[in-house]
Short mmCIF file of C-alpha atoms and ligand atoms in Angstrom, two decimals:
data_model
loop_
_atom_site.label_atom_id
_atom_site.label_comp_id
_atom_site.label_asym_id
_atom_site.label_seq_id
_atom_site.Cartn_x
_atom_site.Cartn_y
_atom_site.Cartn_z
CA UNK A 22 42.16 97.21 93.17
CA UNK A 23 40.43 93.88 93.38
CA UNK A 24 43.05 92.20 95.51
CA UNK A 25 42.45 94.77 98.29
CA UNK A 26 38.89 93.42 98.69
CA UNK A 27 40.46 90.34 100.24
CA UNK A 28 43.10 92.19 102.12
CA UNK A 29 43.29 91.83 105.88
CA UNK A 30 45.41 94.02 107.97
CA UNK A 31 46.51 92.74 111.40
CA UNK A 32 48.92 93.10 114.22
CA UNK A 33 50.07 90.45 116.76
CA UNK A 34 51.70 91.27 120.02
CA UNK A 35 54.24 88.75 121.24
CA UNK A 36 54.79 88.94 125.02
CA UNK A 37 58.57 88.31 124.67
CA UNK A 38 61.13 87.99 121.91
CA UNK A 39 64.67 86.86 122.69
CA UNK A 40 67.06 88.20 120.09
CA UNK A 41 70.20 86.63 118.63
CA UNK A 42 72.27 88.93 120.85
CA UNK A 43 70.47 87.64 124.00
CA UNK A 44 68.55 90.86 124.46
CA UNK A 45 64.98 90.50 125.35
CA UNK A 46 62.15 92.62 123.86
CA UNK A 47 58.73 92.66 125.50
CA UNK A 48 55.30 93.15 123.98
CA UNK A 49 56.67 93.05 120.45
CA UNK A 50 54.27 94.13 117.75
CA UNK A 51 54.33 92.45 114.34
CA UNK A 52 52.13 94.30 111.82
CA UNK A 53 51.04 92.42 108.70
CA UNK A 54 48.76 92.21 105.75
CA UNK A 55 47.33 89.04 104.11
CA UNK A 56 45.65 88.44 100.82
CA UNK A 57 43.63 85.37 99.91
CA UNK A 58 42.67 82.38 102.07
CA UNK A 59 44.84 79.91 103.93
CA UNK A 60 43.92 76.30 102.96
CA UNK A 61 42.94 73.70 105.61
CA UNK A 62 46.39 72.17 105.84
CA UNK A 63 48.06 75.59 106.12
CA UNK A 64 50.37 74.83 103.11
CA UNK A 65 49.49 77.41 100.44
CA UNK A 66 51.21 80.42 102.09
CA UNK A 67 53.57 82.78 100.31
CA UNK A 68 55.62 85.09 102.47
CA UNK A 69 56.67 88.30 100.84
CA UNK A 70 59.64 89.99 102.62
CA UNK A 71 59.86 93.72 102.01
CA UNK A 72 63.04 95.88 101.31
CA UNK A 73 64.69 98.50 103.39
CA UNK A 74 61.96 101.19 103.41
CA UNK A 75 59.05 98.94 102.45
CA UNK A 76 56.16 97.96 104.55
CA UNK A 77 53.50 95.25 104.96
CA UNK A 78 51.33 96.59 102.19
CA UNK A 79 52.81 94.27 99.55
CA UNK A 80 49.79 94.32 97.23
CA UNK A 81 50.28 98.06 96.79
CA UNK A 82 54.05 98.22 96.19
CA UNK A 83 53.99 94.98 94.22
CA UNK A 84 50.86 95.73 92.32
CA UNK A 85 51.05 93.54 89.19
CA UNK A 86 52.91 90.80 91.03
CA UNK A 87 50.33 90.07 93.81
CA UNK A 88 46.62 89.74 93.08
CA UNK A 89 43.96 87.51 91.53
CA UNK A 90 45.50 85.60 88.60
CA UNK A 91 48.79 87.40 89.06
CA UNK A 92 52.10 85.61 89.64
CA UNK A 93 51.34 85.45 93.32
CA UNK A 94 47.76 84.46 92.62
CA UNK A 95 45.62 85.41 95.66
CA UNK A 96 42.91 83.05 94.52
CA UNK A 97 45.31 80.17 95.06
CA UNK A 98 47.85 81.40 97.67
CA UNK A 99 47.54 82.94 101.05
CA UNK A 100 50.01 85.87 100.68
CA UNK A 101 51.46 87.47 103.76
CA UNK A 102 53.81 90.38 104.25
CA UNK A 103 54.84 91.73 107.66
CA UNK A 104 56.70 94.86 108.63
CA UNK A 105 60.18 93.74 109.88
CA UNK A 106 61.29 93.82 113.44
CA UNK A 107 63.17 97.12 113.80
CA UNK A 108 60.91 98.77 111.25
CA UNK A 109 58.73 101.84 111.67
CA UNK A 110 55.52 100.91 109.80
CA UNK A 111 53.56 99.16 112.53
CA UNK A 112 56.09 96.71 114.02
CA UNK A 113 58.31 97.29 116.99
CA UNK A 114 61.39 99.41 116.28
CA UNK A 115 63.49 102.13 117.82
CA UNK A 116 60.67 104.63 117.71
CA UNK A 117 58.27 102.33 119.66
CA UNK A 118 57.52 102.98 123.34
CA UNK A 119 59.45 100.58 125.54
CA UNK A 120 56.82 99.19 127.85
CA UNK A 121 59.33 99.04 130.72
CA UNK A 122 60.10 102.77 130.59
CA UNK A 123 57.09 104.36 128.91
CA UNK A 124 59.47 106.21 126.57
CA UNK A 125 60.64 105.47 123.01
CA UNK A 126 63.57 103.02 122.85
CA UNK A 127 65.77 105.33 120.84
CA UNK A 128 69.46 104.54 121.59
CA UNK A 129 68.41 101.66 123.86
CA UNK A 130 66.83 99.61 121.09
CA UNK A 131 68.95 96.42 120.83
CA UNK A 132 70.78 95.25 117.72
CA UNK A 133 68.42 93.27 115.50
CA UNK A 134 69.63 90.82 112.82
CA UNK A 135 68.05 89.42 109.70
CA UNK A 136 67.78 86.10 111.62
CA UNK A 137 65.76 87.89 114.37
CA UNK A 138 63.39 89.23 111.76
CA UNK A 139 62.98 85.75 110.28
CA UNK A 140 62.35 84.19 113.73
CA UNK A 141 59.66 86.82 114.45
CA UNK A 142 58.02 86.10 111.04
CA UNK A 143 58.08 82.38 111.83
CA UNK A 144 56.24 82.99 115.14
CA UNK A 145 53.77 85.16 113.37
CA UNK A 146 53.08 82.56 110.64
CA UNK A 147 52.63 79.88 113.27
CA UNK A 148 50.04 82.07 114.99
CA UNK A 149 48.23 82.53 111.69
CA UNK A 150 48.06 78.73 111.22
CA UNK A 151 50.64 78.43 108.46
CA UNK A 152 52.30 74.95 108.59
CA UNK A 153 54.70 75.41 105.70
CA UNK A 154 55.67 78.13 103.19
CA UNK A 155 54.99 77.30 99.63
CA UNK A 156 57.21 80.23 98.80
CA UNK A 157 59.29 82.88 100.47
CA UNK A 158 60.28 85.79 98.24
CA UNK A 159 61.80 89.23 98.53
CA UNK A 160 64.08 91.76 96.93
CA UNK A 161 67.17 93.41 98.43
CA UNK A 162 66.74 93.29 102.21
CA UNK A 163 63.72 91.10 101.56
CA UNK A 164 65.97 88.69 99.67
CA UNK A 165 68.37 88.57 102.68
CA UNK A 166 65.38 87.40 104.71
CA UNK A 167 64.26 84.96 102.03
CA UNK A 168 67.56 83.06 101.86
CA UNK A 169 67.95 83.21 105.63
CA UNK A 170 64.50 81.59 105.84
CA UNK A 171 65.59 78.71 103.59
CA UNK A 172 68.63 78.08 105.81
CA UNK A 173 67.05 78.66 109.23
CA UNK A 174 63.83 76.70 108.66
CA UNK A 175 64.63 74.23 105.88
CA UNK A 176 61.64 71.89 106.60
CA UNK A 177 59.24 74.82 106.56
CA UNK A 178 60.20 76.33 103.13
CA UNK A 179 59.39 74.64 99.90
CA UNK A 180 60.44 77.37 97.41
CA UNK A 181 62.59 80.44 97.75
CA UNK A 182 63.24 83.49 95.49
CA UNK A 183 65.74 86.03 96.56
CA UNK A 184 66.01 88.94 94.19
CA UNK A 185 68.92 91.39 93.87
CA UNK A 186 70.25 90.19 97.23
CA UNK A 187 73.08 88.35 98.97
CA UNK A 188 74.00 85.37 101.12
CA UNK A 189 76.56 87.52 102.93
CA UNK A 190 76.43 91.28 102.56
CA UNK A 191 79.20 92.52 100.31
CA UNK A 192 81.93 94.97 101.22
CA UNK A 193 80.46 97.44 98.75
CA UNK A 194 77.00 97.29 100.32
CA UNK A 195 78.53 97.66 103.82
CA UNK A 196 80.55 100.63 102.51
CA UNK A 197 77.36 102.45 101.19
CA UNK A 198 75.58 101.67 104.43
CA UNK A 199 78.53 103.14 106.34
CA UNK A 200 78.35 106.39 104.34
CA UNK A 201 74.55 106.57 104.97
CA UNK A 202 74.97 105.84 108.60
CA UNK A 203 77.59 108.65 108.99
CA UNK A 204 75.26 111.03 107.24
CA UNK A 205 72.71 110.46 109.88
CA UNK A 206 74.85 110.23 112.94
CA UNK A 207 76.87 113.34 112.01
CA UNK A 208 73.74 115.36 112.11
CA UNK A 209 73.70 116.94 115.62
CA UNK A 210 69.95 116.43 115.90
CA UNK A 211 70.66 112.65 115.85
CA UNK A 212 71.55 113.02 119.49
CA UNK A 213 72.85 109.44 119.82
CA UNK A 214 69.44 108.14 118.57
CA UNK A 215 67.40 109.84 121.27
CA UNK A 216 65.57 112.51 119.26
CA UNK A 217 61.97 111.38 119.53
CA UNK A 218 59.65 114.19 120.31
CA UNK A 219 61.78 116.62 118.25
CA UNK A 220 62.36 117.08 114.50
CA UNK A 221 65.24 114.54 114.46
CA UNK A 222 68.20 114.37 112.14
CA UNK A 223 66.28 115.47 109.01
CA UNK A 224 69.32 116.85 107.16
CA UNK A 225 71.51 113.85 107.73
CA UNK A 226 68.68 111.45 106.97
CA UNK A 227 67.86 113.22 103.68
CA UNK A 228 71.56 113.02 102.77
CA UNK A 229 71.54 109.29 103.55
CA UNK A 230 68.62 108.74 101.17
CA UNK A 231 70.42 110.78 98.40
CA UNK A 232 73.42 108.41 98.81
CA UNK A 233 71.04 105.42 98.73
CA UNK A 234 69.17 106.62 95.61
CA UNK A 235 72.50 106.95 93.70
CA UNK A 236 73.17 103.27 94.39
CA UNK A 237 69.58 102.19 93.56
CA UNK A 238 69.60 103.58 90.03
CA UNK A 239 71.93 103.22 87.02
CA UNK A 240 74.34 105.44 85.08
CA UNK A 241 72.20 105.05 81.90
CA UNK A 242 68.93 106.01 83.71
CA UNK A 243 70.36 109.18 85.26
CA UNK A 244 72.03 110.11 81.98
CA UNK A 245 68.90 109.52 79.92
CA UNK A 246 66.55 111.13 82.39
CA UNK A 247 68.55 114.05 83.65
CA UNK A 248 71.80 114.42 81.72
CA UNK A 249 73.08 117.97 82.44
CA UNK A 250 69.62 119.47 82.49
CA UNK A 251 69.17 122.26 85.04
CA UNK A 252 66.17 123.09 87.20
CA UNK A 253 64.60 126.57 87.46
CA UNK A 254 66.71 127.30 90.52
CA UNK A 255 69.89 126.71 88.46
CA UNK A 256 70.89 123.43 90.10
CA UNK A 257 71.13 120.28 88.04
CA UNK A 258 67.83 118.30 87.70
CA UNK A 259 69.65 115.37 89.21
CA UNK A 260 70.29 117.42 92.34
CA UNK A 261 66.67 118.43 92.44
CA UNK A 262 65.61 114.74 92.09
CA UNK A 263 67.89 113.63 94.88
CA UNK A 264 66.65 116.47 97.12
CA UNK A 265 63.11 115.37 96.42
CA UNK A 266 63.77 111.83 97.35
CA UNK A 267 65.72 112.86 100.48
CA UNK A 268 62.79 114.92 101.71
CA UNK A 269 60.24 112.22 100.75
CA UNK A 270 61.89 109.64 102.88
CA UNK A 271 62.25 112.04 105.83
CA UNK A 272 58.49 112.55 105.67
CA UNK A 273 57.66 108.83 105.62
CA UNK A 274 60.31 106.99 107.58
CA UNK A 275 62.22 107.06 110.80
CA UNK A 276 65.98 107.58 110.88
CA UNK A 277 66.54 105.36 113.86
CA UNK A 278 64.74 102.50 112.22
CA UNK A 279 66.74 103.07 108.98
CA UNK A 280 69.99 102.73 110.91
CA UNK A 281 68.72 99.72 112.80
CA UNK A 282 67.88 98.02 109.41
CA UNK A 283 71.24 99.00 107.86
CA UNK A 284 73.02 97.40 110.81
CA UNK A 285 70.91 94.25 110.34
CA UNK A 286 71.89 94.14 106.68
CA UNK A 287 75.55 94.60 107.43
CA UNK A 288 75.57 91.65 109.83
CA UNK A 289 73.78 89.36 107.34
CA UNK A 290 75.84 86.17 106.72
CA UNK A 291 73.94 82.94 106.38
CA UNK A 292 77.12 81.15 107.23
CA UNK A 293 77.61 82.82 110.57
CA UNK A 294 77.80 80.24 113.39
CA UNK A 295 77.00 77.48 110.95
CA UNK A 296 80.48 76.49 109.81
CA UNK A 297 80.64 78.91 106.94
CA UNK A 298 78.62 79.61 103.81
CA UNK A 299 78.80 76.25 102.06
CA UNK A 300 77.86 74.40 105.17
CA UNK A 301 74.86 76.69 105.71
CA UNK A 302 73.70 76.43 102.13
CA UNK A 303 73.85 72.66 102.31
CA UNK A 304 71.08 72.76 104.89
CA UNK A 305 68.60 74.18 102.31
CA UNK A 306 66.01 71.67 101.08
CA UNK A 307 63.88 74.31 99.22
CA UNK A 308 64.08 74.80 95.48
CA UNK A 309 65.65 78.17 94.98
CA UNK A 310 65.34 80.64 92.07
CA UNK A 311 68.05 83.30 92.49
CA UNK A 312 67.19 86.53 90.59
CA UNK A 313 69.65 89.27 89.53
CA UNK A 314 69.31 92.56 87.72
CA UNK A 315 71.67 93.29 84.80
CA UNK A 316 72.12 97.00 85.68
CA UNK A 317 72.32 96.63 89.42
CA UNK A 318 75.44 98.29 90.75
CA UNK A 319 74.79 97.65 94.40
CA UNK A 320 74.09 93.86 94.32
CA UNK A 321 75.71 93.38 90.99
CA UNK A 322 74.69 90.77 88.39
CA UNK A 323 78.11 89.17 88.82
CA UNK A 324 77.48 88.84 92.55
CA UNK A 325 74.06 87.35 91.91
CA UNK A 326 75.46 84.74 89.55
CA UNK A 327 78.08 83.88 92.20
CA UNK A 328 75.27 83.40 94.75
CA UNK A 329 73.57 80.97 92.30
CA UNK A 330 76.91 79.15 91.78
CA UNK A 331 77.37 78.86 95.54
CA UNK A 332 73.89 77.30 95.79
CA UNK A 333 74.73 74.92 92.99
CA UNK A 334 78.05 74.01 94.64
CA UNK A 335 76.24 73.16 97.82
CA UNK A 336 73.92 70.79 96.00
CA UNK A 337 70.79 73.03 96.28
CA UNK A 338 68.07 72.52 93.63
CA UNK A 339 68.38 75.99 92.05
CA UNK A 340 68.09 78.10 88.90
CA UNK A 341 68.93 81.62 87.96
CA UNK A 342 67.04 84.40 86.13
CA UNK A 343 67.92 87.98 85.43
CA UNK A 344 65.73 91.11 85.14
CA UNK A 345 66.82 93.21 82.12
CA UNK A 346 66.36 96.85 83.01
CA UNK A 347 67.87 100.33 82.85
CA UNK A 348 66.54 101.02 86.35
CA UNK A 349 69.30 99.47 88.43
CA UNK A 350 68.81 97.88 91.82
CA UNK A 351 65.25 99.17 92.28
CA UNK A 352 64.14 97.31 89.10
CA UNK A 353 62.59 94.60 91.22
CA UNK A 354 60.09 97.27 92.45
CA UNK A 355 59.74 99.11 89.06
CA UNK A 356 59.82 96.30 86.49
CA UNK A 357 56.84 94.58 87.99
CA UNK A 358 55.68 92.91 84.74
CA UNK A 359 59.00 91.26 84.13
CA UNK A 360 59.44 90.30 87.78
CA UNK A 361 55.89 88.74 87.75
CA UNK A 362 56.68 86.79 84.57
CA UNK A 363 59.91 85.36 86.13
CA UNK A 364 58.05 84.36 89.36
CA UNK A 365 55.10 82.97 87.48
CA UNK A 366 57.15 80.72 85.16
CA UNK A 367 59.18 79.49 88.13
CA UNK A 368 56.02 78.55 90.00
CA UNK A 369 54.51 76.85 86.99
CA UNK A 370 57.71 74.92 86.46
CA UNK A 371 58.03 73.68 90.03
CA UNK A 372 54.31 73.02 90.37
CA UNK A 373 54.41 71.01 87.18
CA UNK A 374 51.62 73.05 85.57
CA UNK A 375 53.62 73.64 82.28
C1 ACO B 17 55.20 102.27 94.75
C2 ACO B 17 54.81 102.28 96.28
O1 ACO B 17 53.80 102.04 96.58
S1 ACO B 17 56.12 102.49 97.41
C3 ACO B 17 55.43 102.26 98.94
C4 ACO B 17 56.22 101.24 99.66
N1 ACO B 17 57.54 101.62 99.72
C5 ACO B 17 58.52 100.73 99.33
O2 ACO B 17 58.27 99.62 99.00
C6 ACO B 17 59.84 101.35 99.47
C7 ACO B 17 60.55 101.20 98.21
N2 ACO B 17 60.02 102.03 97.14
C8 ACO B 17 60.82 102.80 96.40
O3 ACO B 17 62.01 102.84 96.67
C9 ACO B 17 60.23 103.56 95.34
O4 ACO B 17 58.96 103.94 95.63
C10 ACO B 17 60.16 102.84 93.98
C11 ACO B 17 61.52 102.26 93.57
C12 ACO B 17 59.18 101.66 94.04
C13 ACO B 17 59.66 103.70 92.88
O5 ACO B 17 60.49 104.75 92.80
P1 ACO B 17 59.90 106.22 92.48
O6 ACO B 17 60.52 107.10 93.51
O7 ACO B 17 58.45 106.25 92.33
O8 ACO B 17 60.49 106.50 91.04
P2 ACO B 17 61.33 107.67 90.43
O9 ACO B 17 62.79 107.43 90.59
O10 ACO B 17 60.82 107.74 89.03
O11 ACO B 17 60.92 109.00 91.26
C14 ACO B 17 59.74 109.61 91.05
C15 ACO B 17 59.62 110.84 91.95
O12 ACO B 17 60.72 111.73 91.69
C16 ACO B 17 60.20 113.02 91.33
N3 ACO B 17 61.11 113.61 90.39
C17 ACO B 17 61.39 113.14 89.07
N4 ACO B 17 62.27 114.04 88.55
C18 ACO B 17 62.51 115.11 89.46
C19 ACO B 17 63.26 116.26 89.37
N5 ACO B 17 64.02 116.58 88.37
N6 ACO B 17 63.28 117.00 90.47
C20 ACO B 17 62.55 116.72 91.57
N7 ACO B 17 61.79 115.62 91.61
C21 ACO B 17 61.75 114.78 90.60
C22 ACO B 17 58.82 112.76 90.77
O13 ACO B 17 58.03 113.87 90.82
C23 ACO B 17 58.39 111.60 91.68
O14 ACO B 17 57.93 112.19 92.91
P3 ACO B 17 56.82 111.51 93.77
O15 ACO B 17 57.36 110.10 94.13
O16 ACO B 17 56.76 112.37 94.98
O17 ACO B 17 55.54 111.38 92.96
N1 HSE B 18 64.50 101.42 97.21
C1 HSE B 18 64.09 100.31 97.99
C2 HSE B 18 65.05 99.21 98.00
C3 HSE B 18 66.31 99.46 98.60
O1 HSE B 18 67.06 98.27 98.74
C4 HSE B 18 63.76 100.73 99.40
O2 HSE B 18 63.94 101.94 99.68
O3 HSE B 18 63.31 99.86 100.17
#
């Protein structure tokens, strides 16, 4: 892929990070990838915020959205994506070795919030020479970060695109997170979060992913794809599919990090400590495009339109677009052509190139 020729992988170590809770993390690693070149004024940067089990390799998982002459055109923009704080793909998280004890943090890893993630990204961007963000964009947990960015650092963000996301995590999303959390913590191998060095809560974690996958897809997709078809072992194909996805996540992700990120999502509320949602949204100076997905049953289209209305009500320059898809919540990762078109036309509109 051509974009990867200009891909740079990096890691910054920050000596000390003070979290929203007051807890202090030392020697914090922030893993990132960049594509394209930063201009002299540091103003052509695009920050891509990844979703729950994503990573910094945005040009791979958003192939078709990021690249030369793509919506996030790496010949024009300096595109950055970093693995979030609390993650397990290069940045500091529960599986990392605590420099003070020489052992993995496990249960002693502090509570991390979406705001903490954003503050760390801000420090990273400053170290990279970025003076303002032309755009911050992300889907799902990435969208929580994107809107948090626009509220937390209004003078730093010019444009913002949250996709299939929220300004305050909904009761439904908290409910699913709770079920997934229970699946992990009820596995005896969870051991309170201190399982590193052993197999860990593989059964519970796989069950959590099964629950997640049900929320990330739609009735129509499952019905069309699997219906009542059975697998050679006599179970339904949908069961086989969920089992596959459960195992796949166990193989590539850390359960402790997963729970850390679920907790961060649950706590997400841009109005917290800011006089409520409307007062927080009024701080936004960026132009915002809020994007929903018609078949999303986790971050429903109705919720997405309400988020847009809340922005409008707060006087934010904003617009709304909707991805049409049978894929449900994950459509922002699957319908890349449609996502790219929505992003591209927004950027052309705000940049006055059409
Ligand atoms: C695309 C990337 O690069 S992802 C890397 C970065 N990761 C992320 O960003 C995390 C978020 N990513 C994701 O959630 C997903 O990867 C998505 C949404 C992007 C794509 O979803 P997919 O899992 O590829 O799509 P889908 O629902 O079609 O599942 C396909 C998988 O199910 C398997 N499958 C399909 N039907 C069945 C069945 N009946 N029984 C068992 N397995 C089945 C396929 O073999 C395939 O397996 P594979 O992924 O090991 O090749
Ligand atoms: N399926 C994606 C999005 C979840 O919101 C992930 O695992 O990151």
